[in-house]
XYZ file of C-alpha atoms in Angstrom:
428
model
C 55.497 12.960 148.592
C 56.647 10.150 151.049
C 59.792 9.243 148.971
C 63.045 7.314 150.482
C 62.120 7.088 153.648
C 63.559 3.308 153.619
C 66.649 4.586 151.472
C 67.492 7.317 153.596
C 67.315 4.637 156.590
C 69.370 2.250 154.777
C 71.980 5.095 153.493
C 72.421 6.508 157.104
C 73.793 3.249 158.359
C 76.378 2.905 155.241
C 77.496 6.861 155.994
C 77.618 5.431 159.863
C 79.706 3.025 158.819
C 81.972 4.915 156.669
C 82.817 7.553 159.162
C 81.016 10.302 156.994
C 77.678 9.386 159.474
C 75.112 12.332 160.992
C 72.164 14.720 159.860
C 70.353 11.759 158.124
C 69.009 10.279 161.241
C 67.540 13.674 161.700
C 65.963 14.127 158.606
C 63.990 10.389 159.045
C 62.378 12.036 162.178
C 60.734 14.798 160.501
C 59.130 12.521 158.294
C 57.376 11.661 161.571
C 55.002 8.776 162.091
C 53.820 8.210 158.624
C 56.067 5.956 158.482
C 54.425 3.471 160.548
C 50.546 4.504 159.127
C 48.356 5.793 161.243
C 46.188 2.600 162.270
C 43.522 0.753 160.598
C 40.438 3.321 160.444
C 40.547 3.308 156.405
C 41.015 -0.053 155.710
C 39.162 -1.558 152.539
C 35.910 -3.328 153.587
C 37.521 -5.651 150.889
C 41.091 -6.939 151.008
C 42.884 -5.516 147.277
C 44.127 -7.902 144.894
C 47.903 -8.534 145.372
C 50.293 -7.627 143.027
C 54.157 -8.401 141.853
C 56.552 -5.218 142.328
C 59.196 -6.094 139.913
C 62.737 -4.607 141.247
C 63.920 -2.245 138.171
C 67.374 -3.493 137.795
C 65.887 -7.639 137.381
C 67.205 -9.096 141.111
C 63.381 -9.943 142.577
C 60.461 -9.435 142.580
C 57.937 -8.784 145.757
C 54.557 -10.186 145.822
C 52.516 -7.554 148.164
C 48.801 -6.286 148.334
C 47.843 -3.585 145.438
C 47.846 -0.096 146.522
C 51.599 0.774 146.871
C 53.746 3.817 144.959
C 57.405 1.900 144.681
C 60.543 3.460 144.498
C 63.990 2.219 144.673
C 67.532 2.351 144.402
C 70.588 0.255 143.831
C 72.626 0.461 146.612
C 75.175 -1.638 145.570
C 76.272 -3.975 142.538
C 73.747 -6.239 142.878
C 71.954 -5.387 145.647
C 68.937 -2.778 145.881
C 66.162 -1.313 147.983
C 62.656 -0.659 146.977
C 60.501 0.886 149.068
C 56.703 0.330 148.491
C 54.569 3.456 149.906
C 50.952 3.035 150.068
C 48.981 5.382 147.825
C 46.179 7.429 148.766
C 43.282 4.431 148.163
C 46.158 1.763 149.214
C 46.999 -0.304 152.291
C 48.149 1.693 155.610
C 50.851 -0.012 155.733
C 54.704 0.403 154.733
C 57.399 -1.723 152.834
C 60.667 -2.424 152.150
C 62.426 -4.966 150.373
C 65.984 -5.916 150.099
C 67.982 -7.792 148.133
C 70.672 -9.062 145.805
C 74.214 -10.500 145.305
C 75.662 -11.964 148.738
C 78.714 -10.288 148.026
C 76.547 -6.635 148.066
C 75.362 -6.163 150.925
C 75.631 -2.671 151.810
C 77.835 -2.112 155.091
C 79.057 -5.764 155.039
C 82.047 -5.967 152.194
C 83.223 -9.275 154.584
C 79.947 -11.168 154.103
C 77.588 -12.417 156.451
C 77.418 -16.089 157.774
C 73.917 -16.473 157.937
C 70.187 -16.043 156.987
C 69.834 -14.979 160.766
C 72.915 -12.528 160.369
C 71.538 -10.789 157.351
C 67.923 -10.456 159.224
C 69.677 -8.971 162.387
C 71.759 -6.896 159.641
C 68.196 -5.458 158.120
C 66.891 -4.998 161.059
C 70.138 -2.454 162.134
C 69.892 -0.644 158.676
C 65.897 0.156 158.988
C 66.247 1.243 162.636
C 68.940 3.859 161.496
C 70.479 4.827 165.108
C 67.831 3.837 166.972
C 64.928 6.291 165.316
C 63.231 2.716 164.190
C 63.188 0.245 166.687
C 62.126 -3.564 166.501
C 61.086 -5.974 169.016
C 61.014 -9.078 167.114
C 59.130 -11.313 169.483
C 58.721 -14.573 167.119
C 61.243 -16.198 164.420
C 60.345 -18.855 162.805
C 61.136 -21.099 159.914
C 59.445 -20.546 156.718
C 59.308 -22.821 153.098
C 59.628 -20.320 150.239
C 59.661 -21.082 146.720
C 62.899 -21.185 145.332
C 64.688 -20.219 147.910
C 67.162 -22.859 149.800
C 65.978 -21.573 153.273
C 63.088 -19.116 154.550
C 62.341 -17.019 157.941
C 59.862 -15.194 159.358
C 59.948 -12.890 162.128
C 57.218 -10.883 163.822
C 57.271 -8.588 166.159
C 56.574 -4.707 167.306
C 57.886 -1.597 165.459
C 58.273 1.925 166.951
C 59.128 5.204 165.085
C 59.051 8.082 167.663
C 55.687 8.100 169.029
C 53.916 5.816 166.619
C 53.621 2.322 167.304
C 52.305 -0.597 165.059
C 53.179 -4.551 164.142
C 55.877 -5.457 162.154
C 56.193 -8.887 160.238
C 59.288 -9.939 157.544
C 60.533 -12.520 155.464
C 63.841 -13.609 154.618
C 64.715 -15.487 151.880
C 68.194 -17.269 151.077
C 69.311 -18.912 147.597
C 72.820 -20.156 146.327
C 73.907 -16.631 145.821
C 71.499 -13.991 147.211
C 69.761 -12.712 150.300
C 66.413 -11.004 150.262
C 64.110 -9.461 152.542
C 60.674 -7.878 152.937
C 59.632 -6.294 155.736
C 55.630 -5.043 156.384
C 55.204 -1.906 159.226
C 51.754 -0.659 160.108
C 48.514 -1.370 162.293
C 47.837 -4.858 163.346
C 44.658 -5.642 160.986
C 46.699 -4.396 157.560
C 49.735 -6.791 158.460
C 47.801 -9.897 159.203
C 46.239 -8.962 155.537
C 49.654 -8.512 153.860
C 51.125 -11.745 155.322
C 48.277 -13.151 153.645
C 50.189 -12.622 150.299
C 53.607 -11.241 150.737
C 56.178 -13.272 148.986
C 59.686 -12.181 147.428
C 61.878 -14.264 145.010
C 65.168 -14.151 143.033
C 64.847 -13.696 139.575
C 66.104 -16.274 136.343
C 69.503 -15.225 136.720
C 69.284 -12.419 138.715
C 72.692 -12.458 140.947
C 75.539 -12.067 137.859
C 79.073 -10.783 138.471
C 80.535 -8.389 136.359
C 82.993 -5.787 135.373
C 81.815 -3.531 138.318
C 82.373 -6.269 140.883
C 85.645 -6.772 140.278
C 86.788 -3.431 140.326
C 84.781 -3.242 143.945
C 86.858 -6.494 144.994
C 90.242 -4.821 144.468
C 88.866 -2.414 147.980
C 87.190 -5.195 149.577
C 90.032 -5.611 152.113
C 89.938 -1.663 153.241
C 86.091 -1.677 152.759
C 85.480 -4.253 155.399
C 88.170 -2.432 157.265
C 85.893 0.976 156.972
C 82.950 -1.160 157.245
C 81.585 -0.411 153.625
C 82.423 1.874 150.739
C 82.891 5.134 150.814
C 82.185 5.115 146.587
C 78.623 3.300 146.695
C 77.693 5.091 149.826
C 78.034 8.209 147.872
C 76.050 6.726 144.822
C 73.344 5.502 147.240
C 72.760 9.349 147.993
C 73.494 10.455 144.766
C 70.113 8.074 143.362
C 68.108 8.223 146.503
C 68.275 12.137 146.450
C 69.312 12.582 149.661
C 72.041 15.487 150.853
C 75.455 14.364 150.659
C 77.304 17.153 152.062
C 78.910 15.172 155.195
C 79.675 12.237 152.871
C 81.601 14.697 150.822
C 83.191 16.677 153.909
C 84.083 13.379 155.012
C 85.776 12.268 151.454
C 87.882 15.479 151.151
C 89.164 15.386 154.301
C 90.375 11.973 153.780
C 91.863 12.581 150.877
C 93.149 15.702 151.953
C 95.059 13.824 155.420
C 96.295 11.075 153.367
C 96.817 11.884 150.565
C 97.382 15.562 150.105
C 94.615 15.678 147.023
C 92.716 19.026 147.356
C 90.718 18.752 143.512
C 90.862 17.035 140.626
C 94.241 18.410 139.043
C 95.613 16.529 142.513
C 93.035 13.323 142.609
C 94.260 12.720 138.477
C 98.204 13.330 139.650
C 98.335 10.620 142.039
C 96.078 8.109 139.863
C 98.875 8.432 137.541
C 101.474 7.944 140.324
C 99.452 4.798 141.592
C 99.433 3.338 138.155
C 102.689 4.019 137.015
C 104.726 4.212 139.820
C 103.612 4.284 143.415
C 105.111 2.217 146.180
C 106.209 -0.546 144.512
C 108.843 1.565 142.439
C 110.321 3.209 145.847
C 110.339 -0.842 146.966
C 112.329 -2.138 144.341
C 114.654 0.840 144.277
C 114.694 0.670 148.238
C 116.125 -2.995 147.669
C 118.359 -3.026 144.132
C 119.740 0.305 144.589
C 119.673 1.533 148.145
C 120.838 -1.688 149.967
C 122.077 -3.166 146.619
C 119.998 -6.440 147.236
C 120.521 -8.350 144.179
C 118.022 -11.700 143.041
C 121.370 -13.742 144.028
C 121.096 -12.773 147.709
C 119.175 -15.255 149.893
C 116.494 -13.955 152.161
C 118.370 -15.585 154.753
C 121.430 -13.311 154.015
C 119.105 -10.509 154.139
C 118.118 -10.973 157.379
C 121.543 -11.312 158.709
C 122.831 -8.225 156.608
C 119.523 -6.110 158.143
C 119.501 -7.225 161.472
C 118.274 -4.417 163.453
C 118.226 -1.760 160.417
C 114.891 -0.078 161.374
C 113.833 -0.946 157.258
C 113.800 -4.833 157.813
C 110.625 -5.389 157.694
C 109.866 -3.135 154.533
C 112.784 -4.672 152.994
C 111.601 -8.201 153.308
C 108.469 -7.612 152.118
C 109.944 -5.981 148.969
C 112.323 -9.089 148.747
C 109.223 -11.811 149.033
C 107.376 -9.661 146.781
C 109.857 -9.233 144.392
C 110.895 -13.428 144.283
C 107.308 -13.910 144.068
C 106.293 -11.324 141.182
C 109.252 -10.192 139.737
C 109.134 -6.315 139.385
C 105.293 -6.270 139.338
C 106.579 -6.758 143.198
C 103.680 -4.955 145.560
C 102.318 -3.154 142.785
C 98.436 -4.769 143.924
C 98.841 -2.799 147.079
C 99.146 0.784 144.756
C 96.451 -0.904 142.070
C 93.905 -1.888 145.001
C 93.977 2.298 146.114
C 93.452 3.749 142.713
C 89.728 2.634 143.907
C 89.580 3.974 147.087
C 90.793 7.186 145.736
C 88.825 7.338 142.749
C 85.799 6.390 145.463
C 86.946 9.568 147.628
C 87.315 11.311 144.942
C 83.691 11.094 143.375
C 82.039 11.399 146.849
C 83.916 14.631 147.079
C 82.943 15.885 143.979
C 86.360 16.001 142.561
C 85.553 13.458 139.562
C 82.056 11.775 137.814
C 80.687 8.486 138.675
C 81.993 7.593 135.386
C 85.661 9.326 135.145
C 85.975 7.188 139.156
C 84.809 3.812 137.523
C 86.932 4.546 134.491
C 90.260 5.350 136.468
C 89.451 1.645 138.533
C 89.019 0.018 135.097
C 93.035 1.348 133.884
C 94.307 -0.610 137.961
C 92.149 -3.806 137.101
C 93.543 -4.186 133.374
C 96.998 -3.507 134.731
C 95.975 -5.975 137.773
C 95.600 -8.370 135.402
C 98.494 -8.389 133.227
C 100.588 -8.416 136.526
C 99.194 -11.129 138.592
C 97.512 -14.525 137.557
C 94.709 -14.595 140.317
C 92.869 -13.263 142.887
C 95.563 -15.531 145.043
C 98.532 -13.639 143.602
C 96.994 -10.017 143.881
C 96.046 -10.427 147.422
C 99.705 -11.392 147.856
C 101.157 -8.559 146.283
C 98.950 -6.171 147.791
C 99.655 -8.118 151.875
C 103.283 -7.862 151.297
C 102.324 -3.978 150.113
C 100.721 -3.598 152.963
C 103.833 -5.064 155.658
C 106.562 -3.092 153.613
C 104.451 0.472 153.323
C 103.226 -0.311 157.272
C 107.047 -1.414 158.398
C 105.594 -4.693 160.157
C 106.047 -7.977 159.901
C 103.332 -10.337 158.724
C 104.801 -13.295 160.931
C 103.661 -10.811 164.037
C 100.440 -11.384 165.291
C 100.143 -8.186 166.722
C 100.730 -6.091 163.563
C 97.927 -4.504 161.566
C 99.660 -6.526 158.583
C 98.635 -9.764 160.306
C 95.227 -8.325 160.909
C 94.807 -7.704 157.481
C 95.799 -10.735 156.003
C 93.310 -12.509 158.429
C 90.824 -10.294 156.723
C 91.994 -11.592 153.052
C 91.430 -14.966 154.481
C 88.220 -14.684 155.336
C 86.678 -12.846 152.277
C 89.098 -15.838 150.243
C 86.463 -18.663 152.295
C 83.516 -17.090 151.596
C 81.566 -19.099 148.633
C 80.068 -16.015 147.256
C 83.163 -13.104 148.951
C 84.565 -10.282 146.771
C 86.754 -12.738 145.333
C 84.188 -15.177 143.769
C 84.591 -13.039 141.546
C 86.205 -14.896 138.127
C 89.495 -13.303 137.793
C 90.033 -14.528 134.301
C 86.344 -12.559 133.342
C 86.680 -9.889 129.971
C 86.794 -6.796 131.731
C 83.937 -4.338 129.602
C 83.263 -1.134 130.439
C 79.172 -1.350 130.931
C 78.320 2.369 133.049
């Protein structure tokens, strides 16, 4: 049964990107050149009606010639993959489509600027390390119903030793991408360009509970380069061995963090929520250096002047003028995710018990902070006083992530689009 070819091409760039990457690039080349058809000997003396391949989860559809087997996945909150094999009688050709939130695409967590960046972006996940290759040779633009801007690109498409013709459309609307890409001999694409099509659906691209809980990681996901958590429920549905994804989880969590199973993963969820840095901040400031709410920053800086804890102590101080004793309390509520996320890729927790323990940071998240512009804050000045830099130096990894905040803060449809005053409901 050819079954997630496409996913397993798509999930070996998110592993690649998470650091948890290898064997799946392998296991694409033994499905050999089917992938690609094997030319246009059995083509229909007729060309088959077409037919609309609904996506299950309600982003798009995909209008494409009859004769195709789909399967698909989510791959991330609103964004999935369906794959569209041709049956027996069908086309010899092969499909994907692609689409979804603008804030989901998989192995981009700091967006993408463009219609032309989320092509190129396609075009990287489907080669998977090089065992697809395309040589897009013409890019055009391309009027597609309700969509605020269409391209098309054509080109050749190599998979080992099988060659063939290669043709996609892109699609962009307020808040989406989508794409639909057609492999195979050169007679069966001309056919399906004929009558390919792919749109968003009525309301399709909605924000939820999920999505906020995934924008309290954004800043370390687009630091990893995706997450860690939806890469491992992108094997998890596609089927797909997740063995180095969970090698890669433990040891993580093992490095930093000292959790070896899920007595250890549950110990320091409770330490993040109830506890964690920010307590050892404020203590480090009331009742280490005895730095009261009287004392000016400006005395602080004179009283710490070359104490090696200056620049953890004025982050605690900023924090705490700005937030009281909620202080940097977003920098221990924004890990509870990427542990949790660790922690189900490893197998130490359900997809449900990891989603649950991300549901107890966001309600606390919000009782503490007002906004997304407050959290982000918190959790920068977490970040200088847990890293010992400055956020004034340019040079610091503090600095680099607060340029990172910055730029997800711009973005029209970023992580943070996300409406921070939304009823947080527990829908998985």
């Amino acid at each position: 049964m050819r079954k997630n070819k496409y996913l397993a091409a798509a999930l070996a760039v998110c592993m690649m990107l998470t650091a948890c990457q290898g064997g799946i690039g392998q296991q694409i080349a033994e499905k050999g050149g089917a992938l690609l058809g094997q030319g246009g000997e059995n083509k229909p003396e007729t060309l088959p009606e077409s037919k609309e391949y609904v996506s299950e989860n309600g982003l798009y559809s995909v209008t494409m010639l009859e004769g195709f087997q789909q399967d698909e996945m989510t791959i991330q909150t609103n964004f999935s993959m369906m794959g569209l094999d041709s049956t027996e009688d069908g086309p010899n050709l092969s499909c994907v489509a692609l689409g979804g939130a603008k804030t989901g695409v998989p192995g981009k967590q700091g967006g993408l600027n463009s219609l032309e960046e989320y092509g190129d972006h396609v075009s990287e996940m489907l080669q998977s390390d090089n065992k697809i290759t395309f040589n897009w040779e013409t890019k055009e633009d391309l009027a597609m119903d309700g969509m605020t801007r269409g391209l098309a690109w054509e080109g050749d498409v190599s998979f080992s030793s099988s060659k063939g013709k290669a043709y996609s459309i892109y699609g962009e609307t307020e808040g989406g991408y989508y794409a639909l890409i057609v492999m195979g001999a050169s007679s069966d694409v001309e056919d399906a360009k004929k009558v390919m099509s792919i749109k968003e659906l009525e309301n399709a691209v909605t924000l939820g509970t999920k999505d906020f809980l995934f924008a309290m990681t954004a800043v370390l996901d687009s630091v990893n380069g995706g997450s860690a958590f939806q890469t491992a429920k992108m094997a998890e549905d596609s089927g797909i061995d997740a063995g180095q994804i969970a090698t890669g989880a433990k040891n993580s969590l093992s490095g930093s963090w000292g959790v070896e199973d899920k007595a250890s993963l549950e110990e320091t969820k409770e330490w993040l929520l109830t506890e964690g840095h920010n307590l050892d901040a404020m203590e480090l400031l009331s009742q280490e250096y005895g730095i009261s709410t009287e004392v000016s920053r400006e005395e602080l800086e004179e009283k710490t002047n070359g104490d090696d804890n200056q620049n953890s102590l004025l982050a605690a101080y900023d924090a705490r003028a700005a937030f009281g004793e909620a202080g940097i309390k977003a920098w221990d509520l924004s890990r509870v995710g990427t542990i949790m996320g660790f922690g189900y890729a490893a197998g130490y927790c359900t997809y449900e018990e990891a989603l649950d323990g991300m549901l107890e940071a966001a309600q606390i998240a919000k009782e503490s902070f007002g906004s997304w512009d407050e959290f982000n804050k918190s959790y920068l000045l977490g970040y200088a006083y847990w890293s010992e830099e400055s956020l004034e130096d340019p040079e610091s990894s503090a600095s680099e992530r607060a340029s990172i905040i910055k730029e997800l803060e711009a973005q029209a449809n970023g992580p943070f689009s996300v409406d921070w005053s939304m009823e947080l409901k527990k829908d998985w």
